[in-house]
Tab-separated table of C-alpha atoms and ligand atoms in Angstrom:
chain	number	residue	atom	x	y	z
A	1092	MET	CA	61.217	111.574	24.108
A	1093	THR	CA	62.012	108.429	22.153
A	1094	SER	CA	62.601	109.319	18.531
A	1095	GLY	CA	59.473	108.805	16.392
A	1096	SER	CA	57.278	108.230	19.433
A	1097	MET	CA	54.194	110.345	20.046
A	1098	HIS	CA	54.512	110.206	23.808
A	1099	PRO	CA	57.196	111.180	26.296
A	1100	ASP	CA	59.355	108.495	27.963
A	1101	PHE	CA	58.227	109.598	31.435
A	1102	VAL	CA	55.332	111.257	33.218
A	1103	TRP	CA	55.340	112.458	36.792
A	1104	TRP	CA	52.552	110.769	38.756
A	1105	ASN	CA	51.814	110.987	42.462
A	1106	GLY	CA	55.282	111.869	43.642
A	1107	GLU	CA	57.398	109.852	41.234
A	1108	ARG	CA	58.763	110.064	37.732
A	1109	ARG	CA	57.542	106.892	36.047
A	1110	PRO	CA	57.835	105.242	32.607
A	1111	TRP	CA	54.958	106.354	30.401
A	1112	ASP	CA	53.557	102.863	29.709
A	1113	GLU	CA	53.378	101.953	33.401
A	1114	CYS	CA	51.045	104.858	34.155
A	1115	THR	CA	47.594	103.338	33.797
A	1116	ILE	CA	44.431	103.512	35.867
A	1117	HIS	CA	41.473	101.172	35.832
A	1118	VAL	CA	38.560	102.171	33.595
A	1119	THR	CA	36.208	102.224	36.587
A	1120	GLU	CA	38.271	105.099	37.964
A	1121	LEU	CA	36.957	107.338	35.184
A	1122	GLY	CA	33.719	109.208	35.662
A	1123	TRP	CA	33.567	111.281	38.811
A	1124	SER	CA	37.323	111.642	39.001
A	1125	THR	CA	37.299	113.464	35.657
A	1126	VAL	CA	34.258	115.606	36.471
A	1127	GLY	CA	36.112	116.879	39.527
A	1128	ALA	CA	39.489	117.314	37.830
A	1129	VAL	CA	41.354	120.598	37.455
A	1130	PHE	CA	44.428	121.188	35.361
A	1131	GLU	CA	47.057	123.583	34.091
A	1132	GLY	CA	48.457	124.285	30.661
A	1133	ILE	CA	52.046	125.561	30.696
A	1134	ARG	CA	54.534	126.050	27.902
A	1135	ALA	CA	58.282	125.734	27.657
A	1136	TYR	CA	60.097	127.414	24.771
A	1137	MET	CA	63.426	126.453	23.292
A	1138	GLY	CA	66.033	129.201	23.519
A	1139	ASP	CA	68.072	130.224	20.481
A	1140	SER	CA	71.179	128.414	21.772
A	1141	GLY	CA	69.367	125.075	21.500
A	1142	ASP	CA	70.377	123.818	24.946
A	1143	GLU	CA	68.006	125.722	27.189
A	1144	LEU	CA	64.244	125.532	27.600
A	1145	HIS	CA	62.384	128.403	29.228
A	1146	ILE	CA	59.212	127.529	31.114
A	1147	PHE	CA	56.886	130.514	30.970
A	1148	ARG	CA	55.535	131.716	34.313
A	1149	LEU	CA	55.725	128.306	35.987
A	1150	GLN	CA	55.173	129.723	39.469
A	1151	GLU	CA	52.004	131.592	38.425
A	1152	HIS	CA	50.622	128.464	36.743
A	1153	LEU	CA	51.270	126.373	39.839
A	1154	GLU	CA	49.647	129.014	42.030
A	1155	ARG	CA	46.574	128.868	39.793
A	1156	LEU	CA	46.603	125.050	40.069
A	1157	GLU	CA	46.612	125.471	43.835
A	1158	ARG	CA	43.635	127.874	43.639
A	1159	SER	CA	41.723	125.559	41.286
A	1160	MET	CA	42.307	122.598	43.639
A	1161	ARG	CA	41.232	124.611	46.646
A	1162	LEU	CA	38.005	125.565	44.925
A	1163	VAL	CA	37.075	121.964	44.030
A	1164	ARG	CA	38.154	120.788	47.491
A	1165	LEU	CA	41.083	118.646	46.392
A	1166	ARG	CA	44.029	118.660	48.769
A	1167	LEU	CA	47.428	119.367	47.260
A	1168	ASP	CA	49.951	117.110	48.977
A	1169	TYR	CA	53.051	118.685	47.429
A	1170	SER	CA	54.630	122.077	47.827
A	1171	LEU	CA	54.809	124.250	44.724
A	1172	ASP	CA	58.610	123.920	44.926
A	1173	GLN	CA	58.272	120.138	44.722
A	1174	ILE	CA	55.985	120.342	41.692
A	1175	SER	CA	58.262	122.870	40.103
A	1176	ALA	CA	61.290	120.584	40.601
A	1177	ALA	CA	59.296	117.589	39.299
A	1178	THR	CA	58.445	119.563	36.160
A	1179	THR	CA	62.005	120.604	35.343
A	1180	ASP	CA	63.224	117.066	36.106
A	1181	LEU	CA	60.610	115.661	33.710
A	1182	LEU	CA	61.685	117.959	30.866
A	1183	ARG	CA	65.263	116.787	31.314
A	1184	ALA	CA	64.330	113.099	31.658
A	1185	ASN	CA	62.280	113.297	28.467
A	1186	GLU	CA	65.272	114.912	26.733
A	1187	ILE	CA	63.058	117.616	25.355
A	1188	ARG	CA	64.635	119.977	22.846
A	1189	GLU	CA	61.556	121.554	21.286
A	1190	ASP	CA	58.682	123.836	22.282
A	1191	THR	CA	56.593	121.840	24.709
A	1192	TYR	CA	53.236	121.851	26.465
A	1193	ILE	CA	53.218	120.771	30.114
A	1194	ARG	CA	49.944	119.642	31.601
A	1195	PRO	CA	49.554	119.040	35.329
A	1196	LEU	CA	46.203	117.371	36.074
A	1197	ALA	CA	44.756	116.936	39.570
A	1198	TYR	CA	41.858	114.558	40.072
A	1199	ALA	CA	40.144	112.653	42.831
A	1200	ALA	CA	41.790	109.269	43.296
A	1201	ASP	CA	39.822	106.092	43.974
A	1202	THR	CA	36.353	107.323	43.059
A	1203	SER	CA	35.010	103.952	41.873
A	1204	GLY	CA	31.755	103.174	43.632
A	1205	LYS	CA	31.740	106.585	45.342
A	1206	ARG	CA	29.025	109.202	45.106
A	1207	PHE	CA	29.769	112.302	43.098
A	1208	ALA	CA	29.392	114.727	45.985
A	1209	GLN	CA	31.777	112.876	48.294
A	1210	ILE	CA	34.279	115.267	49.834
A	1211	GLY	CA	37.698	114.634	51.294
A	1212	LEU	CA	38.769	112.255	48.513
A	1213	ASP	CA	42.500	111.864	48.041
A	1214	ALA	CA	43.902	113.869	45.161
A	1215	ALA	CA	46.133	112.359	42.507
A	1216	LEU	CA	48.473	114.531	40.484
A	1217	LEU	CA	49.817	113.806	37.031
A	1218	ILE	CA	52.253	115.856	34.948
A	1219	ASN	CA	52.516	115.107	31.249
A	1220	THR	CA	54.561	116.727	28.503
A	1221	SER	CA	53.886	116.862	24.774
A	1222	PRO	CA	55.386	118.729	21.821
A	1223	MET	CA	53.645	121.987	20.879
A	1224	ALA	CA	55.274	124.213	18.293
A	1225	SER	CA	54.856	127.960	18.571
A	1226	HIS	CA	52.859	129.693	15.837
A	1227	LEU	CA	54.057	133.201	16.744
A	1228	LYS	CA	55.246	135.177	13.726
A	1229	THR	CA	54.115	132.443	11.292
A	1230	GLY	CA	51.395	134.660	9.812
A	1231	ILE	CA	48.612	132.407	11.125
A	1232	THR	CA	45.206	134.125	11.428
A	1233	GLN	CA	41.741	133.085	12.579
A	1234	THR	CA	38.164	133.824	11.627
A	1235	ALA	CA	35.654	133.891	14.495
A	1236	LYS	CA	31.959	133.604	15.121
A	1237	VAL	CA	30.079	134.983	18.102
A	1238	SER	CA	28.742	131.771	19.601
A	1239	SER	CA	25.101	131.009	20.235
A	1240	TRP	CA	26.370	129.371	23.460
A	1241	ARG	CA	26.890	131.740	26.394
A	1242	ARG	CA	29.965	131.513	28.618
A	1243	ILE	CA	29.356	129.713	31.926
A	1244	SER	CA	28.778	132.235	34.672
A	1245	GLU	CA	29.837	132.487	38.327
A	1246	ASP	CA	26.369	131.371	39.492
A	1247	VAL	CA	26.689	128.079	37.579
A	1248	MET	CA	30.369	127.093	37.341
A	1249	PRO	CA	33.563	128.919	38.296
A	1250	PRO	CA	34.940	130.334	35.010
A	1251	ARG	CA	38.068	131.844	36.553
A	1252	VAL	CA	39.701	128.498	37.425
A	1253	LYS	CA	40.868	125.679	35.144
A	1254	ASN	CA	38.115	123.249	35.947
A	1255	LEU	CA	38.016	120.398	33.429
A	1256	SER	CA	34.204	120.395	33.362
A	1257	ASN	CA	34.193	124.036	32.221
A	1258	TYR	CA	35.559	122.849	28.904
A	1259	ARG	CA	32.290	121.227	27.810
A	1260	ASN	CA	31.065	124.803	27.383
A	1261	SER	CA	34.219	125.607	25.366
A	1262	GLN	CA	33.851	122.452	23.303
A	1263	LEU	CA	30.228	123.165	22.315
A	1264	ALA	CA	31.134	126.685	21.206
A	1265	GLY	CA	34.264	125.541	19.343
A	1266	MET	CA	32.445	122.724	17.537
A	1267	GLU	CA	29.604	125.022	16.526
A	1268	ALA	CA	32.045	127.587	15.100
A	1269	ARG	CA	33.974	125.027	13.080
A	1270	LEU	CA	30.856	123.340	11.713
A	1271	ASP	CA	29.683	126.790	10.598
A	1272	GLY	CA	32.974	127.317	8.734
A	1273	TYR	CA	34.855	129.542	11.222
A	1274	ASP	CA	38.128	128.782	12.994
A	1275	THR	CA	37.003	129.707	16.489
A	1276	ALA	CA	34.231	131.099	18.683
A	1277	ILE	CA	33.826	134.183	20.839
A	1278	LEU	CA	31.473	133.642	23.761
A	1279	LEU	CA	29.302	136.340	25.288
A	1280	ASN	CA	28.460	136.107	28.979
A	1281	GLN	CA	24.982	135.976	30.506
A	1282	GLN	CA	24.795	139.795	30.360
A	1283	GLY	CA	25.499	139.734	26.617
A	1284	LYS	CA	28.971	141.251	27.089
A	1285	VAL	CA	32.056	139.785	25.399
A	1286	SER	CA	33.743	137.138	27.519
A	1287	GLU	CA	36.452	135.023	25.818
A	1288	GLY	CA	37.164	132.279	23.319
A	1289	PRO	CA	36.807	128.532	24.036
A	1290	GLY	CA	40.402	128.305	25.292
A	1291	ALA	CA	41.803	131.816	25.118
A	1292	CYS	CA	41.175	135.372	26.227
A	1293	LEU	CA	40.579	138.232	23.853
A	1294	MET	CA	41.872	141.750	23.305
A	1295	LEU	CA	40.827	144.385	20.816
A	1296	ILE	CA	42.428	147.572	19.618
A	1297	SER	CA	40.299	150.565	18.961
A	1298	ARG	CA	41.636	154.068	18.346
A	1299	ASN	CA	45.071	153.210	19.802
A	1300	GLN	CA	43.641	151.827	23.022
A	1301	ILE	CA	43.762	148.146	23.936
A	1302	VAL	CA	40.563	146.877	25.501
A	1303	THR	CA	40.105	143.472	27.143
A	1304	PRO	CA	37.107	142.024	29.036
A	1305	ASP	CA	37.679	142.295	32.791
A	1306	ILE	CA	37.907	139.284	35.109
A	1307	GLY	CA	34.243	139.783	36.103
A	1308	SER	CA	33.200	139.140	32.490
A	1309	GLY	CA	33.376	135.360	33.023
A	1310	ILE	CA	36.937	134.775	31.842
A	1311	LEU	CA	39.669	132.474	33.090
A	1312	GLU	CA	42.282	134.308	35.166
A	1313	SER	CA	44.666	134.058	32.242
A	1314	ILE	CA	48.392	134.223	32.862
A	1315	THR	CA	49.148	135.199	29.256
A	1316	ARG	CA	46.585	138.005	29.300
A	1317	ASP	CA	48.154	139.306	32.482
A	1318	ALA	CA	51.644	139.198	30.905
A	1319	LEU	CA	50.518	140.833	27.667
A	1320	ILE	CA	48.932	143.732	29.555
A	1321	VAL	CA	52.387	144.405	31.006
A	1322	VAL	CA	54.127	143.985	27.641
A	1323	LEU	CA	51.653	146.240	25.813
A	1324	ARG	CA	52.152	148.949	28.420
A	1325	GLU	CA	55.877	148.646	29.098
A	1326	VAL	CA	57.306	147.514	25.760
A	1327	LEU	CA	54.867	149.020	23.249
A	1328	GLY	CA	53.854	152.023	25.391
A	1329	LEU	CA	50.134	151.519	24.800
A	1330	GLU	CA	47.133	152.154	27.020
A	1331	VAL	CA	45.300	149.013	28.168
A	1332	VAL	CA	41.824	149.080	29.704
A	1333	GLU	CA	40.120	146.133	31.413
A	1334	ARG	CA	36.352	146.607	31.259
A	1335	GLU	CA	33.064	145.206	29.961
A	1336	VAL	CA	33.120	144.943	26.176
A	1337	ASP	CA	30.084	145.113	23.884
A	1338	ARG	CA	29.579	142.841	20.891
A	1339	THR	CA	29.435	145.845	18.547
A	1340	GLU	CA	32.958	146.792	19.594
A	1341	LEU	CA	34.207	143.510	18.113
A	1342	TYR	CA	32.823	144.425	14.715
A	1343	LEU	CA	34.230	147.969	14.794
A	1344	ALA	CA	37.683	147.202	16.220
A	1345	ASP	CA	40.882	148.001	14.300
A	1346	GLU	CA	42.560	144.796	15.487
A	1347	VAL	CA	41.502	141.756	17.533
A	1348	PHE	CA	43.610	138.881	18.836
A	1349	THR	CA	43.109	135.955	21.157
A	1350	CYS	CA	45.720	135.168	23.782
A	1351	GLY	CA	46.560	132.256	26.025
A	1352	THR	CA	49.121	129.548	26.629
A	1353	ALA	CA	48.111	127.583	23.526
A	1354	ALA	CA	46.837	130.610	21.577
A	1355	GLU	CA	49.947	132.718	22.382
A	1356	VAL	CA	48.915	135.803	20.354
A	1357	THR	CA	46.610	134.763	17.508
A	1358	PRO	CA	45.316	137.500	15.195
A	1359	VAL	CA	41.561	137.382	14.454
A	1360	VAL	CA	40.956	138.889	11.014
A	1361	SER	CA	37.204	138.513	10.677
A	1362	ILE	CA	34.280	138.188	13.091
A	1363	ASP	CA	30.819	137.156	11.883
A	1364	LYS	CA	32.094	138.030	8.402
A	1365	TYR	CA	32.978	141.614	9.326
A	1366	ASP	CA	36.611	142.232	8.392
A	1367	VAL	CA	38.590	143.276	11.467
A	1368	GLY	CA	40.354	146.469	10.341
A	1369	ALA	CA	41.801	145.726	6.922
A	1370	GLY	CA	41.143	141.988	7.343
A	1371	THR	CA	44.859	141.253	7.819
A	1372	ILE	CA	47.260	141.171	10.782
A	1373	GLY	CA	47.361	144.709	12.235
A	1374	PRO	CA	50.507	146.608	13.264
A	1375	VAL	CA	50.017	146.352	17.048
A	1376	THR	CA	49.328	142.611	16.921
A	1377	HIS	CA	52.357	142.176	14.677
A	1378	ALA	CA	54.623	144.129	17.050
A	1379	LEU	CA	53.218	142.242	20.032
A	1380	GLU	CA	53.974	138.847	18.460
A	1381	THR	CA	57.629	139.853	18.066
A	1382	ALA	CA	57.934	141.347	21.563
A	1383	PHE	CA	56.289	138.300	23.131
A	1384	ASP	CA	58.450	135.840	21.190
A	1385	ASP	CA	61.581	137.669	22.420
A	1386	ILE	CA	60.350	137.288	25.997
A	1387	LEU	CA	59.377	133.617	25.658
A	1388	ARG	CA	62.689	132.600	24.092
A	1389	GLY	CA	64.873	134.430	26.581
A	1390	ARG	CA	66.036	137.299	24.358
A	1391	ASP	CA	64.454	140.054	26.431
A	1392	ALA	CA	66.324	140.266	29.748
A	1393	ARG	CA	63.718	142.576	31.307
A	1394	TYR	CA	61.332	139.674	31.824
A	1395	ALA	CA	63.776	137.024	33.067
A	1396	HIS	CA	61.622	136.666	36.201
A	1397	TRP	CA	58.873	135.119	34.020
A	1398	ARG	CA	61.140	132.343	32.808
A	1399	THR	CA	62.338	129.176	34.501
A	1400	PRO	CA	65.416	128.081	32.551
A	1401	VAL	CA	66.011	124.352	32.165
A	1402	GLN	CA	69.325	123.150	30.792
A	1403	VAL	CA	68.772	120.296	28.388
A	1404	ALA	CA	71.703	118.242	27.158
A	1405	THR	CA	72.604	118.536	23.532
A	1406	PRO	CA	72.368	115.176	21.725
A	1407	ALA	CA	75.603	113.202	21.601
A	1408	ALA	CA	77.408	113.490	18.277
A	1409	VAL	CA	76.958	110.365	16.145
B	52	PMP	N1	40.448	131.100	28.753
B	52	PMP	C1	40.306	129.777	28.706
B	52	PMP	C2	38.938	129.197	28.773
B	52	PMP	C3	41.433	128.958	28.587
B	52	PMP	O1	41.299	127.625	28.544
B	52	PMP	C4	42.714	129.531	28.509
B	52	PMP	C5	43.931	128.654	28.366
B	52	PMP	N2	44.420	128.242	29.606
B	52	PMP	C6	42.818	130.922	28.593
B	52	PMP	C7	41.665	131.679	28.712
B	52	PMP	C8	44.168	131.581	28.624
B	52	PMP	O2	44.752	131.363	29.885
B	52	PMP	P1	46.330	131.253	30.066
B	52	PMP	O3	46.883	132.497	29.485
B	52	PMP	O4	46.556	131.181	31.522
B	52	PMP	O5	46.752	130.043	29.319
């Protein structure tokens, strides 16, 4: 990334790494192409040595991209190995030496003048990178409100994939929460059970057991949630149960946190003005933040298979 610039030098677009300012599309291309778009959110973390980035669970993210594209009937013209190589190449070309968000976006190309239900449109694929600092272990906390908006359900939209249109639901809930003075929202599903946050899954701790809404509760098939279930069991030795969760359980929990690529592990200290536990970061959440940070930054060798290392050159001495 050029020093002082808010954008990377390069993006990867339709098979090529290209200069950022050459990557434009005509305004008439917007509209249906964005309604039909699917995307991924991936993070790369800087290792302690300062010359190695670790992409977290790249393969799993690309497999989810493939599933999302399949569902919205967009054809993926690249192998996952090709996209994986394009991603690591992009991080190097952009000379990235900080925690970074990587966003592949697949959309229907050439939709101008086409009807919205047209199938068999060519897919375009874009990969962008942007800085995103980790907030693990910074002491950040959130207050939450149970949203008056319900989470989209399987009979309306597919919540388990990363469909761009799904995020209107997230946006409405997030905006409502913030306007009401909370940091984030918790959405219930159509059955009134706890689902997830606008852009993150949710776990609660009650009497030494971790409970998280199951995939059938209308959640995204979260890659972080999946990893944290393993970490909670294997590293912290705790019991984790995936099941339907009632709203009352949120108010009575000892600890609650949201989790996701952007959320990482974010402690929730109050819900609808009920203090969660003591109203501060609880011991399990605290321990989990440390364990997860060690995994993301390459300190914990047990989970090397979750990391794609990318060597990034150290800046030349001046
Ligand atoms: N739910 C929603 C709606 C999300 O947008 C995200 C972020 N991708 C998550 C959950 C967490 O998923 P992941 O751990 O794969 O980032």
